[in-house]
Every structure is written in C-alpha cells, then in structure tokens.
Amino acid sequence: VTQTTAEYQPVFTDERRRRLDQILARYPAKRAALLPALWIVQEARGWIADEAMVEVAELLGLTAAYVKGVVTFYTMYHQHPVGRHFIQVCTTTPCNLCGAEGVVAALLQHTGCGELGATSPDGRFTVVEVECLGACGFATPMLIDDDFIEDVTPEKVAGLLQRYQ
Amino acid sequence: MGFPHKPHARETVVLSQHFGDPEARSYPGWVKRGGYQALRQALAMKPAEVIDVVKESGLRGRGGAGFPTGMKWSFMPKEKSKSHFLCCNADESEPGTFKDREIMRWTPHALIEGCAIAMHAIQAEVGYIYIRGEFTEPIRVMQAALEEAYKEGALGQNALGSGRRLDLWIHRGAGAYICGEETALMNSIEGKRGNPRIRPPFPAQMGVFGMPTTVNNVETITSVPHILNRGAEWYKGLSLSNPKSAGTKLFSICGHVARPGNYEVTVGFPLRELLYDLAGLRPGRTLKAVQPGGSSVPLITRAEAETCLLDYEGCVAAGTQLGSGGMIVYDDTADMVYQIMRLARFYAHESCAQCTQCREGTGWTVRILERILAGKGEMSDLDLLLDLGEQMTGKTICVLSDSCAAPVVSGIKKFRAEFEAYITGARKPALALA
C-alpha cells in the first residue's frame, strides 16, 4: 500500500461523507462500514486505488494493510481500472449446461476484448467470467455495470452491447 | 408458482403467490394482499409465544441445513443482557439456486415482515439483510421497500405503534460465495474477510459483533408470516411424506429442462413428477443425473431420482440432500466429467483458503480433472480423486470442502465409464492443458 500522493482527491467529501455517516449509525462498530465504504469508493472512482484504501482506513480507524486484505478477498472490488462498461458473465455448471461458453466467446469477439479480464483497446469494455450469478433458471445471465440481464444467447450479444457506448 | 411460467395445478402456491405481480412490491399493494397483519399479531404476543408457534409448525431452515427454525430461535438467551441481532442470509450463491432472488424481487415486504417478526421473537432491535453484491435488482427493490416500511411506521423506533424498536438494514456483499456460510456472513458484516469461524461458540451465544445472533435464510423467514396468519397446524399439515418435513418449498429447477423456474410444492413431493411433469425435460431427451439441492449435494442417477421424495429424509434415503432446493438437471447430452470439473473450479475459486484440506484439495481436484479431460489422465487418478474427496470431507472449519468433494465422489462412483473414456482415449480430449 502506497502513501497518499499530493494529487489524490479524497472520495469522502460532502454528500459521500454524509452517506458514510448515515451508514456508520447502523452498526455498533466502525469497522462494519468497511464494505459499504468500499462500494462508495468504487461507485465514485470505478475502482479502488491504494490511496483510496488509505483514506478509508483513516476514516474507519483501520490500517491500510487491513483494508487491502479485505479488498483483495472480495472479487467484486476492482484493484485496477476497468473498461467504461464492466461485464460479468456466468459460466458455472447450470449456465454451462445451457451454453454459457458460447456467450463468453461472443462477448470476447464483439467487445474486442480478446481475452477474459482484458479491456478493449477503445477502453469501452472489460469482460470477466464469474462464478454463479444466482439466476440459473435464466441462463445465461450477465451483469453489465449494474444492469442484470437474463437469458443471454450468443445471437443477442451484439445488440445488447450497442446500448453501452 | 413455476415462475416465470404459469402456476401448475400440482403446485402449492404460498410464498410464490405474487411472483410476477408488480403491485405486490409496494407497501399499499402488500397490505392489500394481507401483508403486515402477521407482524401486528406477533407484536401483540410475547416473544416466547411466537417461538412456540414456529416450533409447533415444524418449519426447518430452507438455506440448506434444514435445522428446525423455532429451536434455533429458542437458543437465543431468554434474559436479555446484551444486544441481540438478526442476520437474514440473502447471499444466495449456491449454483442451481435462485429462489431468494425471486422472493426479494417480487415480495420484498414479505421478507421485511418476516424479519420484523423474527426480530421480535429473538428480542433483537437491529437486523441486517446480507444480500450478495451481484443482486443489483433485488437490492434496489429491497431498498425501496425498506424506505417505505420506515415511512409507514412498520419499522423504526416504534414499529406499528407497539413501542418496539425494529431497525433493519441491507448489507451488500461483494462477490464471495463463502459469505453465505453463517459465520463468514457475520464476519463480512463486521467488515472482515469472509472467513468462517470455528464453532463453538455458536451464533446464539456469540454472533455478529460478539452478541447473541440468529441467522436465517430468506425463504425460511418469508414462511413465518404465513405460519402466524394461518396457524402452525395448517403448516404442519402440509406434508406428503413424513411428519419431520413440513410446509412448502421452492425448487429452483435449472440446467437441461424445458421450463426452468421456481416451483413451489408441498414437502415430500415426488422428484419424478416435479421434473417430468412440471419443469419437463427437453423434447427427445432422457434424464442422466440430478442434484436436487444445489451444486454441493451428491449427484443421483435417473433411477435414484425417479423414486426420490423431496423432503429432508427422502433425499438422504436417495443418497443425496434436499439442500437449498436448487435442482440442477443433466440430460443424456451432458458431459459429466466436464461439468463436474466446472463445479470443482467453482469451489476452488470460492475457497477462503483458511483450511489446508480445502485450499489444496479444491485446487488439486480441478487440476486432476483437467488433466483427465485433456486426455492425460491415468486410471489411478480416479482413486486419487476418491481419496482426496475423503480427506476433504468432515475435516475443515466449514463445509465448502465437503461440498466440492460431494459431486466429484458421487460422480466418479455413478458415472465412472465417462471418466474412463477420457483416460483410455475412447473419448476425444475436451480441453487442452495450458
């Protein structure tokens, strides 16, 4: 974890600081606001930089190393910048039985990402494979940013992507 | 009902009655459908009386373990010397399971009402609904419903004018299957890595923030208002098999079926009918294997499935478990070796890595299965996997490791010829090793 740099603009000012204070009131311990605070950082910045971990640690009375330990445990927190639109597609067994791997192939082709985890050259998309999105009866489900999309087939992929510029 | 399909005459629709009905999502819509009467009734009762009704009903935990709910509640200290907490487990992440998602999407107030009743029964002022981070829509719907419930006075400092403080909040997860394990869930609420805790102490003694805590699944909690409205006798009477298993259960049916969805049936319903008549196989296909309770339960064959009764005891008799009711169906086109490898990858990815048997065992299970699928396996690999499975069962802090072993061990025992075909070269490799 690196130290706060001069250019770093804090996340928790004004409205976001007020939101954090409201969240803190829900728990008997400050540390419990860590996951919600990290969500606020990601919502504001798109990912969670080391400097942001330092900021959150200071606000909640934790060490930056502790915060990093938590960030790295949970797969939904991004530890590096991702494309403008972040795509998570399920390929676990129930979806796999229904053709999820074909959806992944179509996504990699139409986004231009080429491989899983990579960002397209235009910075528009990042595609990752995720374990079970909890919508197995609506195979194949995917998340584009916060939009949960059901029943995706390889044929639907190109049309769906057009909504995300 | 078989959401997103029309209800089937053989279903017993209780929890799913309003799935697909957007009006039921709002507070007034829910009240119009009889909502919040059970909470009013509960708040007029002593906590111990509410627990007795739930005990009497025979309700058992719907998250997977099937522990009697009333008994779990009765483990909370009677004399309150510390804060008590309720945690509602909405981390639904077990592959094959998508029932809690639909409960939250369509009947958010049913869950809020159930949580409020449970909080009254266990003498908790504060409850947390732990929703997995990927459930963006259920989170939005639940958040809106919570705001309404506060505005209408069903929650807050003086819930429904009873003088009871009932505060309920959403805690959003961030992509860790293991946080559905109750002690990992509590750690996650506390702002820690989601590592399961050693028990004892049990949550009722030392749970979230070190305080007495009850953790219940969404479907379990949502059943409670119906039990108060219609009586324990009514619920207990809902059983097609044996008196130890009662009520209705949502089965999320997925994989190789014609009409995947959530089907609600009386406990003890024949698996055969649920699968063949309600969800249906795809045209021209035959059944190969089923996991009736999610990805963590042993695979059963067509013959075993056709005589299995869907209750806790019936599934055990068939060599599997009722689990979460997330039913994964494999027809004759399924490559069992590949799909079992895919399940093992899931567990390897989701292991919290605290226990050696799990951290190493899940990883090696994947590597051995991958080499078999790449045509580089040996016959001794099958015994190695079975041995590994034994070392991964019953030896760790939580059951994630056991859950990985269950489909692998049952898969090798029941579909050995498919594994051997990859090893002998009778079947072409399904993947290349990196």
mmCIF file of N, CA, C and O in Angstrom, chain B residues 255-336:
data_model
loop_
_atom_site.group_PDB
_atom_site.id
_atom_site.type_symbol
_atom_site.label_atom_id
_atom_site.label_comp_id
_atom_site.label_asym_id
_atom_site.label_seq_id
_atom_site.Cartn_x
_atom_site.Cartn_y
_atom_site.Cartn_z
ATOM 1 N N GLY B 255 -30.719 -26.007 -15.630
ATOM 2 C CA GLY B 255 -29.912 -26.944 -16.408
ATOM 3 C C GLY B 255 -30.728 -27.435 -17.595
ATOM 4 O O GLY B 255 -31.417 -26.642 -18.241
ATOM 5 N N HIS B 256 -30.678 -28.736 -17.834
ATOM 6 C CA HIS B 256 -31.332 -29.308 -19.014
ATOM 7 C C HIS B 256 -32.824 -29.556 -18.802
ATOM 8 O O HIS B 256 -33.266 -30.704 -18.720
ATOM 9 N N VAL B 257 -33.620 -28.514 -18.691
ATOM 10 C CA VAL B 257 -35.076 -28.667 -18.597
ATOM 11 C C VAL B 257 -35.764 -27.737 -19.590
ATOM 12 O O VAL B 257 -35.190 -26.730 -20.011
ATOM 13 N N ALA B 258 -36.994 -28.088 -19.922
ATOM 14 C CA ALA B 258 -37.743 -27.292 -20.905
ATOM 15 C C ALA B 258 -38.229 -25.976 -20.302
ATOM 16 O O ALA B 258 -38.228 -24.953 -20.967
ATOM 17 N N ARG B 259 -38.681 -26.012 -19.039
ATOM 18 C CA ARG B 259 -39.234 -24.816 -18.402
ATOM 19 C C ARG B 259 -38.532 -24.556 -17.074
ATOM 20 O O ARG B 259 -39.060 -24.843 -15.997
ATOM 21 N N PRO B 260 -37.321 -24.000 -17.131
ATOM 22 C CA PRO B 260 -36.624 -23.714 -15.873
ATOM 23 C C PRO B 260 -37.393 -22.660 -15.086
ATOM 24 O O PRO B 260 -38.053 -21.804 -15.679
ATOM 25 N N GLY B 261 -37.338 -22.732 -13.774
ATOM 26 C CA GLY B 261 -38.048 -21.729 -12.973
ATOM 27 C C GLY B 261 -38.163 -22.178 -11.535
ATOM 28 O O GLY B 261 -37.590 -23.194 -11.145
ATOM 29 N N ASN B 262 -38.909 -21.393 -10.752
ATOM 30 C CA ASN B 262 -39.139 -21.712 -9.348
ATOM 31 C C ASN B 262 -40.502 -22.367 -9.186
ATOM 32 O O ASN B 262 -41.523 -21.749 -9.481
ATOM 33 N N TYR B 263 -40.507 -23.584 -8.713
ATOM 34 C CA TYR B 263 -41.743 -24.319 -8.500
ATOM 35 C C TYR B 263 -41.935 -24.512 -7.004
ATOM 36 O O TYR B 263 -41.015 -24.941 -6.311
ATOM 37 N N GLU B 264 -43.144 -24.197 -6.524
ATOM 38 C CA GLU B 264 -43.397 -24.341 -5.089
ATOM 39 C C GLU B 264 -44.314 -25.538 -4.867
ATOM 40 O O GLU B 264 -45.443 -25.562 -5.371
ATOM 41 N N VAL B 265 -43.822 -26.508 -4.130
ATOM 42 C CA VAL B 265 -44.620 -27.714 -3.880
ATOM 43 C C VAL B 265 -44.597 -28.044 -2.391
ATOM 44 O O VAL B 265 -43.741 -27.582 -1.644
ATOM 45 N N THR B 266 -45.567 -28.865 -2.000
ATOM 46 C CA THR B 266 -45.601 -29.355 -0.626
ATOM 47 C C THR B 266 -44.413 -30.290 -0.435
ATOM 48 O O THR B 266 -44.084 -31.081 -1.323
ATOM 49 N N VAL B 267 -43.784 -30.180 0.723
ATOM 50 C CA VAL B 267 -42.616 -31.012 1.016
ATOM 51 C C VAL B 267 -43.018 -32.496 0.951
ATOM 52 O O VAL B 267 -44.090 -32.876 1.403
ATOM 53 N N GLY B 268 -42.157 -33.297 0.346
ATOM 54 C CA GLY B 268 -42.457 -34.713 0.164
ATOM 55 C C GLY B 268 -42.944 -35.032 -1.245
ATOM 56 O O GLY B 268 -43.226 -36.170 -1.578
ATOM 57 N N PHE B 269 -43.014 -34.001 -2.075
ATOM 58 C CA PHE B 269 -43.465 -34.151 -3.467
ATOM 59 C C PHE B 269 -42.490 -35.070 -4.214
ATOM 60 O O PHE B 269 -41.285 -35.006 -4.000
ATOM 61 N N PRO B 270 -43.013 -35.924 -5.116
ATOM 62 C CA PRO B 270 -42.092 -36.809 -5.845
ATOM 63 C C PRO B 270 -41.226 -36.027 -6.847
ATOM 64 O O PRO B 270 -41.754 -35.256 -7.647
ATOM 65 N N LEU B 271 -39.921 -36.240 -6.762
ATOM 66 C CA LEU B 271 -38.986 -35.568 -7.667
ATOM 67 C C LEU B 271 -39.361 -35.867 -9.119
ATOM 68 O O LEU B 271 -39.307 -34.999 -9.984
ATOM 69 N N ARG B 272 -39.746 -37.113 -9.367
ATOM 70 C CA ARG B 272 -40.085 -37.564 -10.714
ATOM 71 C C ARG B 272 -41.155 -36.662 -11.358
ATOM 72 O O ARG B 272 -41.014 -36.230 -12.504
ATOM 73 N N GLU B 273 -42.220 -36.386 -10.582
ATOM 74 C CA GLU B 273 -43.310 -35.574 -11.134
ATOM 75 C C GLU B 273 -42.880 -34.127 -11.331
ATOM 76 O O GLU B 273 -43.207 -33.493 -12.332
ATOM 77 N N LEU B 274 -42.142 -33.618 -10.343
ATOM 78 C CA LEU B 274 -41.695 -32.228 -10.437
ATOM 79 C C LEU B 274 -40.853 -32.041 -11.698
ATOM 80 O O LEU B 274 -41.018 -31.074 -12.446
ATOM 81 N N LEU B 275 -39.999 -32.998 -11.937
ATOM 82 C CA LEU B 275 -39.083 -32.878 -13.055
ATOM 83 C C LEU B 275 -39.758 -33.181 -14.385
ATOM 84 O O LEU B 275 -39.647 -32.406 -15.347
ATOM 85 N N TYR B 276 -40.469 -34.295 -14.472
ATOM 86 C CA TYR B 276 -41.044 -34.699 -15.760
ATOM 87 C C TYR B 276 -42.306 -33.918 -16.123
ATOM 88 O O TYR B 276 -42.525 -33.581 -17.281
ATOM 89 N N ASP B 277 -43.171 -33.658 -15.128
ATOM 90 C CA ASP B 277 -44.472 -33.060 -15.452
ATOM 91 C C ASP B 277 -44.466 -31.533 -15.346
ATOM 92 O O ASP B 277 -45.122 -30.860 -16.130
ATOM 93 N N LEU B 278 -43.762 -30.988 -14.350
ATOM 94 C CA LEU B 278 -43.823 -29.540 -14.154
ATOM 95 C C LEU B 278 -42.733 -28.823 -14.962
ATOM 96 O O LEU B 278 -43.043 -28.038 -15.854
ATOM 97 N N ALA B 279 -41.471 -29.122 -14.668
ATOM 98 C CA ALA B 279 -40.393 -28.441 -15.403
ATOM 99 C C ALA B 279 -40.190 -29.064 -16.785
ATOM 100 O O ALA B 279 -39.967 -28.352 -17.768
ATOM 101 N N GLY B 280 -40.282 -30.380 -16.874
ATOM 102 C CA GLY B 280 -40.188 -31.073 -18.156
ATOM 103 C C GLY B 280 -38.773 -31.153 -18.709
ATOM 104 O O GLY B 280 -38.020 -30.193 -18.656
ATOM 105 N N LEU B 281 -38.449 -32.309 -19.267
ATOM 106 C CA LEU B 281 -37.162 -32.427 -19.955
ATOM 107 C C LEU B 281 -37.318 -31.797 -21.341
ATOM 108 O O LEU B 281 -38.425 -31.550 -21.805
ATOM 109 N N ARG B 282 -36.190 -31.561 -22.013
ATOM 110 C CA ARG B 282 -36.255 -31.022 -23.368
ATOM 111 C C ARG B 282 -36.750 -32.138 -24.300
ATOM 112 O O ARG B 282 -36.499 -33.319 -24.027
ATOM 113 N N PRO B 283 -37.425 -31.783 -25.378
ATOM 114 C CA PRO B 283 -38.008 -32.816 -26.252
ATOM 115 C C PRO B 283 -36.957 -33.834 -26.712
ATOM 116 O O PRO B 283 -35.853 -33.454 -27.115
ATOM 117 N N GLY B 284 -37.302 -35.100 -26.624
ATOM 118 C CA GLY B 284 -36.436 -36.152 -27.130
ATOM 119 C C GLY B 284 -35.270 -36.520 -26.232
ATOM 120 O O GLY B 284 -34.454 -37.360 -26.592
ATOM 121 N N ARG B 285 -35.173 -35.909 -25.082
ATOM 122 C CA ARG B 285 -34.027 -36.166 -24.211
ATOM 123 C C ARG B 285 -34.414 -37.073 -23.057
ATOM 124 O O ARG B 285 -35.594 -37.166 -22.691
ATOM 125 N N THR B 286 -33.433 -37.762 -22.503
ATOM 126 C CA THR B 286 -33.678 -38.579 -21.314
ATOM 127 C C THR B 286 -32.806 -38.064 -20.173
ATOM 128 O O THR B 286 -31.790 -37.416 -20.405
ATOM 129 N N LEU B 287 -33.237 -38.393 -18.955
ATOM 130 C CA LEU B 287 -32.539 -37.895 -17.772
ATOM 131 C C LEU B 287 -31.270 -38.710 -17.515
ATOM 132 O O LEU B 287 -31.268 -39.929 -17.636
ATOM 133 N N LYS B 288 -30.188 -38.008 -17.165
ATOM 134 C CA LYS B 288 -28.969 -38.717 -16.783
ATOM 135 C C LYS B 288 -28.698 -38.576 -15.282
ATOM 136 O O LYS B 288 -28.470 -39.553 -14.597
ATOM 137 N N ALA B 289 -28.728 -37.353 -14.775
ATOM 138 C CA ALA B 289 -28.380 -37.132 -13.366
ATOM 139 C C ALA B 289 -29.077 -35.888 -12.833
ATOM 140 O O ALA B 289 -29.476 -35.013 -13.602
ATOM 141 N N VAL B 290 -29.205 -35.830 -11.493
ATOM 142 C CA VAL B 290 -29.814 -34.673 -10.827
ATOM 143 C C VAL B 290 -29.039 -34.366 -9.553
ATOM 144 O O VAL B 290 -28.569 -35.273 -8.871
ATOM 145 N N GLN B 291 -28.898 -33.075 -9.253
ATOM 146 C CA GLN B 291 -28.500 -32.634 -7.911
ATOM 147 C C GLN B 291 -29.706 -31.880 -7.370
ATOM 148 O O GLN B 291 -29.959 -30.749 -7.786
ATOM 149 N N PRO B 292 -30.476 -32.502 -6.453
ATOM 150 C CA PRO B 292 -31.743 -31.867 -6.048
ATOM 151 C C PRO B 292 -31.568 -30.625 -5.183
ATOM 152 O O PRO B 292 -32.464 -29.797 -5.116
ATOM 153 N N GLY B 293 -30.420 -30.488 -4.520
ATOM 154 C CA GLY B 293 -30.319 -29.418 -3.519
ATOM 155 C C GLY B 293 -29.220 -28.425 -3.761
ATOM 156 O O GLY B 293 -28.686 -27.851 -2.819
ATOM 157 N N GLY B 294 -28.847 -28.205 -5.005
ATOM 158 C CA GLY B 294 -27.746 -27.287 -5.285
ATOM 159 C C GLY B 294 -26.481 -28.060 -5.624
ATOM 160 O O GLY B 294 -26.432 -29.294 -5.511
ATOM 161 N N SER B 295 -25.443 -27.317 -5.990
ATOM 162 C CA SER B 295 -24.230 -27.953 -6.500
ATOM 163 C C SER B 295 -23.457 -28.725 -5.441
ATOM 164 O O SER B 295 -22.584 -29.511 -5.765
ATOM 165 N N SER B 296 -23.779 -28.486 -4.159
ATOM 166 C CA SER B 296 -22.998 -29.092 -3.079
ATOM 167 C C SER B 296 -23.470 -30.476 -2.670
ATOM 168 O O SER B 296 -22.864 -31.090 -1.797
ATOM 169 N N VAL B 297 -24.571 -30.953 -3.231
ATOM 170 C CA VAL B 297 -25.091 -32.254 -2.788
ATOM 171 C C VAL B 297 -24.687 -33.339 -3.789
ATOM 172 O O VAL B 297 -24.408 -33.051 -4.951
ATOM 173 N N PRO B 298 -24.618 -34.594 -3.329
ATOM 174 C CA PRO B 298 -24.218 -35.666 -4.241
ATOM 175 C C PRO B 298 -25.146 -35.799 -5.453
ATOM 176 O O PRO B 298 -26.355 -35.572 -5.359
ATOM 177 N N LEU B 299 -24.551 -36.179 -6.578
ATOM 178 C CA LEU B 299 -25.315 -36.452 -7.798
ATOM 179 C C LEU B 299 -26.080 -37.758 -7.611
ATOM 180 O O LEU B 299 -25.561 -38.703 -7.020
ATOM 181 N N ILE B 300 -27.303 -37.797 -8.133
ATOM 182 C CA ILE B 300 -28.012 -39.076 -8.157
ATOM 183 C C ILE B 300 -28.352 -39.422 -9.598
ATOM 184 O O ILE B 300 -28.454 -38.542 -10.457
ATOM 185 N N THR B 301 -28.508 -40.719 -9.849
ATOM 186 C CA THR B 301 -28.786 -41.197 -11.203
ATOM 187 C C THR B 301 -30.279 -41.073 -11.507
ATOM 188 O O THR B 301 -31.086 -40.805 -10.610
ATOM 189 N N ARG B 302 -30.613 -41.342 -12.756
ATOM 190 C CA ARG B 302 -32.017 -41.319 -13.163
ATOM 191 C C ARG B 302 -32.851 -42.257 -12.285
ATOM 192 O O ARG B 302 -33.924 -41.884 -11.804
ATOM 193 N N ALA B 303 -32.370 -43.490 -12.082
ATOM 194 C CA ALA B 303 -33.131 -44.471 -11.294
ATOM 195 C C ALA B 303 -33.341 -43.975 -9.869
ATOM 196 O O ALA B 303 -34.443 -44.095 -9.313
ATOM 197 N N GLU B 304 -32.296 -43.382 -9.279
ATOM 198 C CA GLU B 304 -32.429 -42.877 -7.907
ATOM 199 C C GLU B 304 -33.378 -41.681 -7.862
ATOM 200 O O GLU B 304 -34.182 -41.538 -6.932
ATOM 201 N N ALA B 305 -33.303 -40.832 -8.880
ATOM 202 C CA ALA B 305 -34.153 -39.639 -8.922
ATOM 203 C C ALA B 305 -35.626 -40.010 -9.066
ATOM 204 O O ALA B 305 -36.498 -39.375 -8.483
ATOM 205 N N GLU B 306 -35.879 -41.058 -9.821
ATOM 206 C CA GLU B 306 -37.281 -41.398 -10.118
ATOM 207 C C GLU B 306 -38.043 -41.917 -8.910
ATOM 208 O O GLU B 306 -39.267 -41.970 -8.931
ATOM 209 N N THR B 307 -37.328 -42.320 -7.856
ATOM 210 C CA THR B 307 -38.034 -42.779 -6.656
ATOM 211 C C THR B 307 -37.831 -41.834 -5.473
ATOM 212 O O THR B 307 -38.289 -42.120 -4.369
ATOM 213 N N CYS B 308 -37.152 -40.707 -5.716
ATOM 214 C CA CYS B 308 -36.813 -39.799 -4.618
ATOM 215 C C CYS B 308 -38.004 -38.923 -4.231
ATOM 216 O O CYS B 308 -38.671 -38.341 -5.083
ATOM 217 N N LEU B 309 -38.264 -38.832 -2.911
ATOM 218 C CA LEU B 309 -39.280 -37.902 -2.413
ATOM 219 C C LEU B 309 -38.570 -36.659 -1.913
ATOM 220 O O LEU B 309 -37.557 -36.749 -1.216
ATOM 221 N N LEU B 310 -39.121 -35.494 -2.259
ATOM 222 C CA LEU B 310 -38.436 -34.242 -1.950
ATOM 223 C C LEU B 310 -38.737 -33.743 -0.536
ATOM 224 O O LEU B 310 -39.495 -32.793 -0.340
ATOM 225 N N ASP B 311 -38.153 -34.422 0.429
ATOM 226 C CA ASP B 311 -38.112 -33.885 1.783
ATOM 227 C C ASP B 311 -36.731 -34.199 2.331
ATOM 228 O O ASP B 311 -35.934 -34.857 1.654
ATOM 229 N N TYR B 312 -36.439 -33.717 3.537
ATOM 230 C CA TYR B 312 -35.086 -33.869 4.065
ATOM 231 C C TYR B 312 -34.690 -35.342 4.148
ATOM 232 O O TYR B 312 -33.586 -35.729 3.771
ATOM 233 N N GLU B 313 -35.615 -36.185 4.617
ATOM 234 C CA GLU B 313 -35.296 -37.592 4.829
ATOM 235 C C GLU B 313 -35.282 -38.366 3.506
ATOM 236 O O GLU B 313 -34.450 -39.240 3.295
ATOM 237 N N GLY B 314 -36.223 -38.021 2.617
ATOM 238 C CA GLY B 314 -36.329 -38.725 1.330
ATOM 239 C C GLY B 314 -35.081 -38.543 0.487
ATOM 240 O O GLY B 314 -34.619 -39.468 -0.188
ATOM 241 N N CYS B 315 -34.516 -37.340 0.512
ATOM 242 C CA CYS B 315 -33.311 -37.080 -0.267
ATOM 243 C C CYS B 315 -32.125 -37.842 0.306
ATOM 244 O O CYS B 315 -31.299 -38.376 -0.435
ATOM 245 N N VAL B 316 -32.051 -37.929 1.633
ATOM 246 C CA VAL B 316 -30.964 -38.692 2.264
ATOM 247 C C VAL B 316 -31.104 -40.170 1.874
ATOM 248 O O VAL B 316 -30.125 -40.833 1.521
ATOM 249 N N ALA B 317 -32.336 -40.680 1.885
ATOM 250 C CA ALA B 317 -32.562 -42.081 1.516
ATOM 251 C C ALA B 317 -32.132 -42.345 0.071
ATOM 252 O O ALA B 317 -31.688 -43.436 -0.267
ATOM 253 N N ALA B 318 -32.239 -41.332 -0.779
ATOM 254 C CA ALA B 318 -31.847 -41.486 -2.188
ATOM 255 C C ALA B 318 -30.346 -41.268 -2.384
ATOM 256 O O ALA B 318 -29.858 -41.315 -3.511
ATOM 257 N N GLY B 319 -29.646 -40.981 -1.302
ATOM 258 C CA GLY B 319 -28.191 -40.805 -1.399
ATOM 259 C C GLY B 319 -27.754 -39.384 -1.643
ATOM 260 O O GLY B 319 -26.626 -39.126 -2.039
ATOM 261 N N THR B 320 -28.651 -38.426 -1.388
ATOM 262 C CA THR B 320 -28.291 -37.032 -1.608
ATOM 263 C C THR B 320 -28.877 -36.169 -0.491
ATOM 264 O O THR B 320 -29.126 -36.671 0.603
ATOM 265 N N GLN B 321 -29.078 -34.891 -0.736
ATOM 266 C CA GLN B 321 -29.648 -33.988 0.270
ATOM 267 C C GLN B 321 -30.617 -33.013 -0.380
ATOM 268 O O GLN B 321 -30.464 -32.677 -1.555
ATOM 269 N N LEU B 322 -31.575 -32.539 0.438
ATOM 270 C CA LEU B 322 -32.552 -31.565 -0.068
ATOM 271 C C LEU B 322 -31.899 -30.203 -0.257
ATOM 272 O O LEU B 322 -32.290 -29.427 -1.132
ATOM 273 N N GLY B 323 -30.904 -29.901 0.583
ATOM 274 C CA GLY B 323 -30.121 -28.668 0.446
ATOM 275 C C GLY B 323 -30.983 -27.435 0.311
ATOM 276 O O GLY B 323 -31.956 -27.248 1.047
ATOM 277 N N SER B 324 -30.633 -26.588 -0.650
ATOM 278 C CA SER B 324 -31.326 -25.329 -0.860
ATOM 279 C C SER B 324 -32.525 -25.498 -1.788
ATOM 280 O O SER B 324 -33.294 -24.567 -1.971
ATOM 281 N N GLY B 325 -32.662 -26.673 -2.397
ATOM 282 C CA GLY B 325 -33.728 -26.862 -3.381
ATOM 283 C C GLY B 325 -33.368 -26.323 -4.756
ATOM 284 O O GLY B 325 -34.226 -26.144 -5.606
ATOM 285 N N GLY B 326 -32.088 -26.075 -4.968
ATOM 286 C CA GLY B 326 -31.629 -25.650 -6.295
ATOM 287 C C GLY B 326 -31.325 -26.892 -7.118
ATOM 288 O O GLY B 326 -30.300 -27.533 -6.941
ATOM 289 N N MET B 327 -32.253 -27.259 -7.986
ATOM 290 C CA MET B 327 -32.162 -28.554 -8.651
ATOM 291 C C MET B 327 -31.474 -28.439 -10.015
ATOM 292 O O MET B 327 -32.005 -27.802 -10.923
ATOM 293 N N ILE B 328 -30.294 -29.044 -10.107
ATOM 294 C CA ILE B 328 -29.552 -28.995 -11.366
ATOM 295 C C ILE B 328 -29.797 -30.304 -12.113
ATOM 296 O O ILE B 328 -29.574 -31.386 -11.570
ATOM 297 N N VAL B 329 -30.276 -30.171 -13.340
ATOM 298 C CA VAL B 329 -30.694 -31.338 -14.122
ATOM 299 C C VAL B 329 -29.732 -31.561 -15.291
ATOM 300 O O VAL B 329 -29.410 -30.622 -16.027
ATOM 301 N N TYR B 330 -29.274 -32.798 -15.421
ATOM 302 C CA TYR B 330 -28.353 -33.177 -16.501
ATOM 303 C C TYR B 330 -29.055 -34.208 -17.368
ATOM 304 O O TYR B 330 -29.464 -35.255 -16.863
ATOM 305 N N ASP B 331 -29.220 -33.953 -18.674
ATOM 306 C CA ASP B 331 -29.822 -34.982 -19.525
ATOM 307 C C ASP B 331 -28.729 -35.765 -20.242
ATOM 308 O O ASP B 331 -27.534 -35.613 -19.956
ATOM 309 N N ASP B 332 -29.148 -36.631 -21.181
ATOM 310 C CA ASP B 332 -28.201 -37.556 -21.816
ATOM 311 C C ASP B 332 -27.123 -36.845 -22.639
ATOM 312 O O ASP B 332 -26.137 -37.457 -23.019
ATOM 313 N N THR B 333 -27.286 -35.543 -22.908
ATOM 314 C CA THR B 333 -26.252 -34.832 -23.673
ATOM 315 C C THR B 333 -25.132 -34.302 -22.775
ATOM 316 O O THR B 333 -24.121 -33.799 -23.277
ATOM 317 N N ALA B 334 -25.314 -34.362 -21.445
ATOM 318 C CA ALA B 334 -24.338 -33.728 -20.538
ATOM 319 C C ALA B 334 -23.037 -34.517 -20.475
ATOM 320 O O ALA B 334 -23.047 -35.747 -20.400
ATOM 321 N N ASP B 335 -21.925 -33.802 -20.515
ATOM 322 C CA ASP B 335 -20.605 -34.395 -20.301
ATOM 323 C C ASP B 335 -20.331 -34.280 -18.805
ATOM 324 O O ASP B 335 -19.966 -33.221 -18.297
ATOM 325 N N MET B 336 -20.558 -35.378 -18.080
ATOM 326 C CA MET B 336 -20.471 -35.316 -16.618
ATOM 327 C C MET B 336 -19.067 -34.951 -16.144
ATOM 328 O O MET B 336 -18.911 -34.257 -15.148
#
